[in-house]
PDB file of C-alpha atoms in Angstrom:
ATOM      1  CA  MET A 344      66.820  84.785  82.205  1.00  0.00           C
ATOM      2  CA  THR A 345      68.435  84.067  85.577  1.00  0.00           C
ATOM      3  CA  THR A 346      67.774  86.773  88.151  1.00  0.00           C
ATOM      4  CA  PRO A 347      71.074  88.266  89.363  1.00  0.00           C
ATOM      5  CA  GLU A 348      71.996  88.150  93.016  1.00  0.00           C
ATOM      6  CA  PRO A 349      71.997  91.805  94.177  1.00  0.00           C
ATOM      7  CA  LEU A 350      75.302  93.082  95.544  1.00  0.00           C
ATOM      8  CA  THR A 351      76.315  96.290  97.276  1.00  0.00           C
ATOM      9  CA  LEU A 352      80.045  96.950  97.028  1.00  0.00           C
ATOM     10  CA  PHE A 353      82.204  99.716  98.458  1.00  0.00           C
ATOM     11  CA  THR A 354      85.283 101.188  96.839  1.00  0.00           C
ATOM     12  CA  ALA A 355      88.537 102.110  98.563  1.00  0.00           C
ATOM     13  CA  ASP A 356      87.429 105.767  98.541  1.00  0.00           C
ATOM     14  CA  GLY A 357      84.005 105.031 100.024  1.00  0.00           C
ATOM     15  CA  VAL A 358      81.725 105.030  96.976  1.00  0.00           C
ATOM     16  CA  ARG A 359      78.768 102.638  97.134  1.00  0.00           C
ATOM     17  CA  ILE A 360      78.510 100.477  94.005  1.00  0.00           C
ATOM     18  CA  ASP A 361      75.310  98.765  92.867  1.00  0.00           C
ATOM     19  CA  ALA A 362      76.033  95.380  91.292  1.00  0.00           C
ATOM     20  CA  GLY A 363      74.526  92.045  90.326  1.00  0.00           C
ATOM     21  CA  HIS A 364      76.018  88.556  90.318  1.00  0.00           C
ATOM     22  CA  LEU A 365      75.124  85.645  88.062  1.00  0.00           C
ATOM     23  CA  PRO A 366      76.768  82.601  89.723  1.00  0.00           C
ATOM     24  CA  GLY A 367      78.516  80.272  87.330  1.00  0.00           C
ATOM     25  CA  ASP A 368      81.401  77.923  86.733  1.00  0.00           C
ATOM     26  CA  ARG A 369      84.030  78.736  89.379  1.00  0.00           C
ATOM     27  CA  ALA A 370      86.755  78.494  86.748  1.00  0.00           C
ATOM     28  CA  ARG A 371      86.154  82.109  85.751  1.00  0.00           C
ATOM     29  CA  CYS A 372      84.090  85.216  86.365  1.00  0.00           C
ATOM     30  CA  PHE A 373      83.481  88.061  83.936  1.00  0.00           C
ATOM     31  CA  VAL A 374      83.419  91.547  85.450  1.00  0.00           C
ATOM     32  CA  VAL A 375      81.414  93.731  83.059  1.00  0.00           C
ATOM     33  CA  VAL A 376      82.221  97.467  82.879  1.00  0.00           C
ATOM     34  CA  HIS A 377      79.629  99.501  80.976  1.00  0.00           C
ATOM     35  CA  GLY A 378      80.071 102.632  78.898  1.00  0.00           C
ATOM     36  CA  PHE A 379      79.289 106.266  79.698  1.00  0.00           C
ATOM     37  CA  THR A 380      75.625 106.907  80.705  1.00  0.00           C
ATOM     38  CA  CYS A 381      74.795 103.183  80.733  1.00  0.00           C
ATOM     39  CA  SER A 382      73.797 100.853  83.579  1.00  0.00           C
ATOM     40  CA  TRP A 383      74.103  97.131  84.202  1.00  0.00           C
ATOM     41  CA  ARG A 384      70.329  97.069  84.769  1.00  0.00           C
ATOM     42  CA  GLN A 385      69.576  98.123  81.183  1.00  0.00           C
ATOM     43  CA  ASP A 386      68.278  95.411  78.879  1.00  0.00           C
ATOM     44  CA  ARG A 387      71.307  95.593  76.576  1.00  0.00           C
ATOM     45  CA  LEU A 388      73.746  95.055  79.424  1.00  0.00           C
ATOM     46  CA  ARG A 389      71.567  92.310  80.878  1.00  0.00           C
ATOM     47  CA  ASP A 390      71.696  90.553  77.497  1.00  0.00           C
ATOM     48  CA  ILE A 391      75.493  90.840  77.444  1.00  0.00           C
ATOM     49  CA  ALA A 392      75.695  89.423  80.972  1.00  0.00           C
ATOM     50  CA  ALA A 393      73.450  86.528  79.949  1.00  0.00           C
ATOM     51  CA  GLY A 394      75.655  85.774  76.946  1.00  0.00           C
ATOM     52  CA  LEU A 395      78.817  85.753  79.029  1.00  0.00           C
ATOM     53  CA  HIS A 396      77.081  83.655  81.685  1.00  0.00           C
ATOM     54  CA  ARG A 397      77.325  80.683  79.333  1.00  0.00           C
ATOM     55  CA  HIS A 398      81.077  80.779  79.924  1.00  0.00           C
ATOM     56  CA  GLY A 399      81.297  81.482  83.657  1.00  0.00           C
ATOM     57  CA  GLY A 400      80.013  83.635  86.460  1.00  0.00           C
ATOM     58  CA  VAL A 401      79.279  87.316  85.842  1.00  0.00           C
ATOM     59  CA  ILE A 402      79.454  90.403  88.043  1.00  0.00           C
ATOM     60  CA  ALA A 403      78.023  93.512  86.401  1.00  0.00           C
ATOM     61  CA  PHE A 404      77.864  96.858  88.163  1.00  0.00           C
ATOM     62  CA  ASP A 405      77.151 100.549  87.785  1.00  0.00           C
ATOM     63  CA  LEU A 406      80.158 102.837  87.684  1.00  0.00           C
ATOM     64  CA  ARG A 407      80.155 105.717  90.147  1.00  0.00           C
ATOM     65  CA  GLY A 408      77.705 108.430  89.181  1.00  0.00           C
ATOM     66  CA  HIS A 409      75.642 105.971  87.138  1.00  0.00           C
ATOM     67  CA  GLY A 410      72.393 104.208  87.911  1.00  0.00           C
ATOM     68  CA  ARG A 411      72.014 103.252  91.571  1.00  0.00           C
ATOM     69  CA  SER A 412      75.686 103.706  92.465  1.00  0.00           C
ATOM     70  CA  SER A 413      76.630 106.736  94.534  1.00  0.00           C
ATOM     71  CA  GLY A 414      79.235 109.368  93.771  1.00  0.00           C
ATOM     72  CA  ARG A 415      79.895 111.230  90.550  1.00  0.00           C
ATOM     73  CA  SER A 416      81.496 110.116  87.334  1.00  0.00           C
ATOM     74  CA  THR A 417      85.128 111.116  86.888  1.00  0.00           C
ATOM     75  CA  VAL A 418      84.976 109.848  83.294  1.00  0.00           C
ATOM     76  CA  GLY A 419      87.695 107.224  83.509  1.00  0.00           C
ATOM     77  CA  ASP A 420      89.865 108.376  86.401  1.00  0.00           C
ATOM     78  CA  ARG A 421      88.732 107.009  89.799  1.00  0.00           C
ATOM     79  CA  GLU A 422      86.489 104.418  88.167  1.00  0.00           C
ATOM     80  CA  VAL A 423      89.449 102.035  88.412  1.00  0.00           C
ATOM     81  CA  LEU A 424      88.509 101.742  92.098  1.00  0.00           C
ATOM     82  CA  ASP A 425      84.998 100.629  91.099  1.00  0.00           C
ATOM     83  CA  VAL A 426      86.473  97.816  89.006  1.00  0.00           C
ATOM     84  CA  ALA A 427      88.791  96.862  91.857  1.00  0.00           C
ATOM     85  CA  ALA A 428      85.785  96.468  94.167  1.00  0.00           C
ATOM     86  CA  ALA A 429      84.031  94.210  91.647  1.00  0.00           C
ATOM     87  CA  VAL A 430      87.152  92.101  91.069  1.00  0.00           C
ATOM     88  CA  ALA A 431      87.552  91.697  94.833  1.00  0.00           C
ATOM     89  CA  ALA A 432      83.917  90.559  95.060  1.00  0.00           C
ATOM     90  CA  ALA A 433      84.600  87.893  92.432  1.00  0.00           C
ATOM     91  CA  ARG A 434      87.647  86.683  94.343  1.00  0.00           C
ATOM     92  CA  ARG A 435      85.643  86.435  97.554  1.00  0.00           C
ATOM     93  CA  ARG A 436      83.195  84.168  95.749  1.00  0.00           C
ATOM     94  CA  GLY A 437      85.932  81.706  94.923  1.00  0.00           C
ATOM     95  CA  TYR A 438      86.416  82.224  91.186  1.00  0.00           C
ATOM     96  CA  ALA A 439      89.780  80.960  89.986  1.00  0.00           C
ATOM     97  CA  ARG A 440      90.177  83.570  87.239  1.00  0.00           C
ATOM     98  CA  VAL A 441      88.660  87.014  86.706  1.00  0.00           C
ATOM     99  CA  VAL A 442      88.200  88.433  83.205  1.00  0.00           C
ATOM    100  CA  VAL A 443      87.436  92.163  83.091  1.00  0.00           C
ATOM    101  CA  ILE A 444      85.504  93.199  79.982  1.00  0.00           C
ATOM    102  CA  GLY A 445      84.782  96.864  79.346  1.00  0.00           C
ATOM    103  CA  PHE A 446      82.874  98.751  76.675  1.00  0.00           C
ATOM    104  CA  SER A 447      83.816 102.225  75.375  1.00  0.00           C
ATOM    105  CA  LEU A 448      84.631 104.264  78.519  1.00  0.00           C
ATOM    106  CA  GLY A 449      84.420 100.978  80.413  1.00  0.00           C
ATOM    107  CA  GLY A 450      87.092  99.584  78.108  1.00  0.00           C
ATOM    108  CA  ALA A 451      89.416 102.447  78.983  1.00  0.00           C
ATOM    109  CA  VAL A 452      88.699 101.872  82.667  1.00  0.00           C
ATOM    110  CA  ALA A 453      89.342  98.114  82.301  1.00  0.00           C
ATOM    111  CA  VAL A 454      92.729  98.806  80.691  1.00  0.00           C
ATOM    112  CA  ARG A 455      93.714 101.359  83.316  1.00  0.00           C
ATOM    113  CA  HIS A 456      92.601  99.151  86.206  1.00  0.00           C
ATOM    114  CA  ALA A 457      94.587  96.140  84.981  1.00  0.00           C
ATOM    115  CA  ALA A 458      97.652  98.265  84.269  1.00  0.00           C
ATOM    116  CA  LEU A 459      97.649 100.311  87.473  1.00  0.00           C
ATOM    117  CA  HIS A 460      96.090  97.952  90.037  1.00  0.00           C
ATOM    118  CA  GLY A 461      96.462  94.447  88.638  1.00  0.00           C
ATOM    119  CA  GLY A 462      94.060  91.764  89.812  1.00  0.00           C
ATOM    120  CA  ALA A 463      92.661  90.787  86.415  1.00  0.00           C
ATOM    121  CA  ASP A 464      93.670  87.476  84.863  1.00  0.00           C
ATOM    122  CA  ALA A 465      92.598  88.702  81.405  1.00  0.00           C
ATOM    123  CA  VAL A 466      91.254  91.943  79.932  1.00  0.00           C
ATOM    124  CA  VAL A 467      88.863  92.570  77.043  1.00  0.00           C
ATOM    125  CA  ALA A 468      88.444  96.148  75.772  1.00  0.00           C
ATOM    126  CA  VAL A 469      85.589  96.678  73.304  1.00  0.00           C
ATOM    127  CA  SER A 470      85.392  99.992  71.385  1.00  0.00           C
ATOM    128  CA  ALA A 471      87.773 101.605  73.867  1.00  0.00           C
ATOM    129  CA  PRO A 472      89.464 104.987  73.375  1.00  0.00           C
ATOM    130  CA  ALA A 473      93.246 105.006  73.415  1.00  0.00           C
ATOM    131  CA  ARG A 474      93.613 108.633  74.480  1.00  0.00           C
ATOM    132  CA  TRP A 475      91.698 111.453  76.136  1.00  0.00           C
ATOM    133  CA  TYR A 476      90.176 114.639  74.697  1.00  0.00           C
ATOM    134  CA  TYR A 477      89.347 113.057  71.340  1.00  0.00           C
ATOM    135  CA  ARG A 478      86.930 115.371  69.462  1.00  0.00           C
ATOM    136  CA  ASP A 479      87.296 114.364  65.816  1.00  0.00           C
ATOM    137  CA  THR A 480      83.837 112.788  65.521  1.00  0.00           C
ATOM    138  CA  VAL A 481      80.438 114.407  66.036  1.00  0.00           C
ATOM    139  CA  PRO A 482      79.401 111.994  68.820  1.00  0.00           C
ATOM    140  CA  MET A 483      82.571 112.727  70.781  1.00  0.00           C
ATOM    141  CA  ARG A 484      82.105 116.482  70.438  1.00  0.00           C
ATOM    142  CA  ARG A 485      78.674 115.971  72.016  1.00  0.00           C
ATOM    143  CA  VAL A 486      80.174 113.883  74.810  1.00  0.00           C
ATOM    144  CA  HIS A 487      82.653 116.636  75.607  1.00  0.00           C
ATOM    145  CA  TRP A 488      79.820 119.192  75.743  1.00  0.00           C
ATOM    146  CA  VAL A 489      78.036 116.947  78.241  1.00  0.00           C
ATOM    147  CA  ILE A 490      81.127 116.556  80.412  1.00  0.00           C
ATOM    148  CA  GLU A 491      82.567 120.071  80.257  1.00  0.00           C
ATOM    149  CA  ARG A 492      79.512 122.339  80.293  1.00  0.00           C
ATOM    150  CA  ARG A 493      77.162 122.885  83.213  1.00  0.00           C
ATOM    151  CA  ALA A 494      74.177 122.694  80.875  1.00  0.00           C
ATOM    152  CA  GLY A 495      75.488 119.434  79.455  1.00  0.00           C
ATOM    153  CA  ARG A 496      75.936 117.878  82.885  1.00  0.00           C
ATOM    154  CA  LEU A 497      72.412 118.905  83.832  1.00  0.00           C
ATOM    155  CA  ALA A 498      71.032 117.509  80.591  1.00  0.00           C
ATOM    156  CA  VAL A 499      72.676 114.106  81.000  1.00  0.00           C
ATOM    157  CA  ARG A 500      71.570 113.907  84.621  1.00  0.00           C
ATOM    158  CA  LEU A 501      67.959 114.571  83.667  1.00  0.00           C
ATOM    159  CA  ALA A 502      67.971 112.378  80.566  1.00  0.00           C
ATOM    160  CA  ARG A 503      70.108 109.446  81.708  1.00  0.00           C
ATOM    161  CA  GLY A 504      70.530 109.792  85.466  1.00  0.00           C
ATOM    162  CA  THR A 505      74.304 110.146  85.079  1.00  0.00           C
ATOM    163  CA  ARG A 506      75.975 112.521  87.529  1.00  0.00           C
ATOM    164  CA  VAL A 507      79.270 113.953  86.280  1.00  0.00           C
ATOM    165  CA  ALA A 508      81.783 115.574  88.623  1.00  0.00           C
ATOM    166  CA  PRO A 509      81.963 119.283  87.724  1.00  0.00           C
ATOM    167  CA  GLN A 510      85.584 119.972  88.667  1.00  0.00           C
ATOM    168  CA  GLY A 511      87.235 117.974  85.879  1.00  0.00           C
ATOM    169  CA  TRP A 512      90.606 116.243  86.165  1.00  0.00           C
ATOM    170  CA  ASN A 513      93.444 117.479  88.347  1.00  0.00           C
ATOM    171  CA  PRO A 514      95.861 115.980  87.578  1.00  0.00           C
ATOM    172  CA  VAL A 515      94.987 114.422  84.235  1.00  0.00           C
ATOM    173  CA  PRO A 516      95.013 110.613  84.634  1.00  0.00           C
ATOM    174  CA  GLU A 517      97.245 108.439  82.488  1.00  0.00           C
ATOM    175  CA  ALA A 518      95.623 107.701  79.125  1.00  0.00           C
ATOM    176  CA  PRO A 519      94.961 104.050  78.248  1.00  0.00           C
ATOM    177  CA  HIS A 520      97.717 103.927  75.608  1.00  0.00           C
ATOM    178  CA  GLU A 521     100.243 105.254  78.131  1.00  0.00           C
ATOM    179  CA  VAL A 522      99.717 102.362  80.560  1.00  0.00           C
ATOM    180  CA  VAL A 523      98.409  99.448  78.477  1.00  0.00           C
ATOM    181  CA  GLY A 524     101.908  97.940  78.226  1.00  0.00           C
ATOM    182  CA  ARG A 525     101.804  97.205  81.959  1.00  0.00           C
ATOM    183  CA  ILE A 526      98.920  94.717  81.671  1.00  0.00           C
ATOM    184  CA  ALA A 527     101.222  91.863  80.649  1.00  0.00           C
ATOM    185  CA  PRO A 528     101.618  89.044  81.493  1.00  0.00           C
ATOM    186  CA  ALA A 529      97.796  89.021  81.676  1.00  0.00           C
ATOM    187  CA  PRO A 530      96.419  88.516  78.137  1.00  0.00           C
ATOM    188  CA  LEU A 531      94.681  91.452  76.458  1.00  0.00           C
ATOM    189  CA  LEU A 532      92.002  91.298  73.762  1.00  0.00           C
ATOM    190  CA  ILE A 533      91.136  94.508  71.912  1.00  0.00           C
ATOM    191  CA  VAL A 534      87.889  94.439  69.924  1.00  0.00           C
ATOM    192  CA  HIS A 535      86.965  97.328  67.624  1.00  0.00           C
ATOM    193  CA  GLY A 536      84.591  97.874  64.746  1.00  0.00           C
ATOM    194  CA  ASP A 537      85.424  99.399  61.390  1.00  0.00           C
ATOM    195  CA  ALA A 538      82.099 101.292  61.551  1.00  0.00           C
ATOM    196  CA  ASP A 539      82.575 102.882  64.989  1.00  0.00           C
ATOM    197  CA  ALA A 540      81.062 106.387  64.920  1.00  0.00           C
ATOM    198  CA  PHE A 541      82.733 107.449  68.178  1.00  0.00           C
ATOM    199  CA  PHE A 542      86.321 106.204  67.963  1.00  0.00           C
ATOM    200  CA  PRO A 543      87.865 105.201  64.625  1.00  0.00           C
ATOM    201  CA  LEU A 544      90.023 102.123  64.275  1.00  0.00           C
ATOM    202  CA  GLU A 545      93.195 104.124  64.948  1.00  0.00           C
ATOM    203  CA  HIS A 546      92.355 104.003  68.671  1.00  0.00           C
ATOM    204  CA  ALA A 547      92.416 100.207  68.704  1.00  0.00           C
ATOM    205  CA  GLU A 548      95.614 100.200  66.675  1.00  0.00           C
ATOM    206  CA  GLN A 549      97.266 102.654  69.072  1.00  0.00           C
ATOM    207  CA  LEU A 550      96.297 100.504  72.060  1.00  0.00           C
ATOM    208  CA  TYR A 551      97.489  97.344  70.365  1.00  0.00           C
ATOM    209  CA  GLY A 552     100.763  98.958  69.322  1.00  0.00           C
ATOM    210  CA  ALA A 553     101.488 100.094  72.883  1.00  0.00           C
ATOM    211  CA  ALA A 554     100.480  96.795  74.513  1.00  0.00           C
ATOM    212  CA  SER A 555     102.837  93.957  75.378  1.00  0.00           C
ATOM    213  CA  GLU A 556     102.379  90.299  74.541  1.00  0.00           C
ATOM    214  CA  PRO A 557     100.156  88.380  74.963  1.00  0.00           C
ATOM    215  CA  ARG A 558      97.763  90.596  73.006  1.00  0.00           C
ATOM    216  CA  GLU A 559      95.194  90.242  70.232  1.00  0.00           C
ATOM    217  CA  LEU A 560      93.324  92.718  68.047  1.00  0.00           C
ATOM    218  CA  TRP A 561      89.995  91.772  66.483  1.00  0.00           C
ATOM    219  CA  VAL A 562      88.732  94.185  63.838  1.00  0.00           C
ATOM    220  CA  GLU A 563      85.020  93.502  63.417  1.00  0.00           C
ATOM    221  CA  LYS A 564      83.567  94.256  59.990  1.00  0.00           C
ATOM    222  CA  ASP A 565      80.513  96.568  59.946  1.00  0.00           C
ATOM    223  CA  PHE A 566      80.595  96.686  63.736  1.00  0.00           C
ATOM    224  CA  GLY A 567      79.471  99.929  65.350  1.00  0.00           C
ATOM    225  CA  HIS A 568      80.128 101.046  68.896  1.00  0.00           C
ATOM    226  CA  ALA A 569      80.265  99.206  72.198  1.00  0.00           C
ATOM    227  CA  GLU A 570      77.254  97.579  73.853  1.00  0.00           C
ATOM    228  CA  VAL A 571      74.680  98.436  71.189  1.00  0.00           C
ATOM    229  CA  ALA A 572      76.725  96.713  68.483  1.00  0.00           C
ATOM    230  CA  VAL A 573      77.576  93.507  70.339  1.00  0.00           C
ATOM    231  CA  THR A 574      76.136  90.317  68.859  1.00  0.00           C
ATOM    232  CA  PRO A 575      75.628  86.876  70.422  1.00  0.00           C
ATOM    233  CA  ASP A 576      78.297  85.541  68.073  1.00  0.00           C
ATOM    234  CA  LEU A 577      80.861  88.068  69.317  1.00  0.00           C
ATOM    235  CA  LEU A 578      80.044  87.256  72.937  1.00  0.00           C
ATOM    236  CA  ALA A 579      80.471  83.543  72.198  1.00  0.00           C
ATOM    237  CA  ARG A 580      83.885  84.171  70.625  1.00  0.00           C
ATOM    238  CA  ILE A 581      84.958  86.335  73.566  1.00  0.00           C
ATOM    239  CA  GLY A 582      83.824  83.601  75.954  1.00  0.00           C
ATOM    240  CA  THR A 583      85.856  81.033  74.047  1.00  0.00           C
ATOM    241  CA  TRP A 584      88.889  83.342  74.027  1.00  0.00           C
ATOM    242  CA  ALA A 585      88.607  83.753  77.811  1.00  0.00           C
ATOM    243  CA  ALA A 586      88.383  80.000  78.306  1.00  0.00           C
ATOM    244  CA  THR A 587      91.552  79.377  76.278  1.00  0.00           C
ATOM    245  CA  HIS A 588      93.734  82.211  77.610  1.00  0.00           C
TER     246      HIS A 588
END
């Protein structure tokens, strides 16, 4: 596997972001946005970056409060500034097009970044939530315990190294489904599995229904959740989609 070029990025609000760059075809660069408690340095994310690298350059990074990045996670709010820093880094390296691809929480962040800040030539949201405060599955009830309780925040910091901001949201940021219609004219691809234990298919359908053309929805049979469910075949199809949109 190609060793990524290490990058240190800084957001508009002064957060230091740890990132890696796999140089590739200057026609496009994929900016990879991981899910909650993950890191671009994990083997699964490195595999995803390697798969996308067949279709262009790749910049993968740790969201604030994750891995070697500074700051604390705001669980989808100010993370849009982290994506903006990565997109700007891709532009500085001369890539003609930037495709932002996010997984789970990263998918929500990718949607919100493209809608609120622009800068992405295409967006891919994999296993993304459409709305906040969803608690109708056991995994999401656990996630809310981690985010909202002091004991949960301590547990996730010790177990995964993820630092969550304790003060919560004020004000509550726009939910992905409330802003996804603003992504156009950049194309949007929504990918969701029918076996997702965190967010059922209704989230993908709500996002798709609120989005503007051009948009696509891929429902993947027997596909679970986010990074752990991604296959080489899916990455190849996403790479082909990016090359033709």
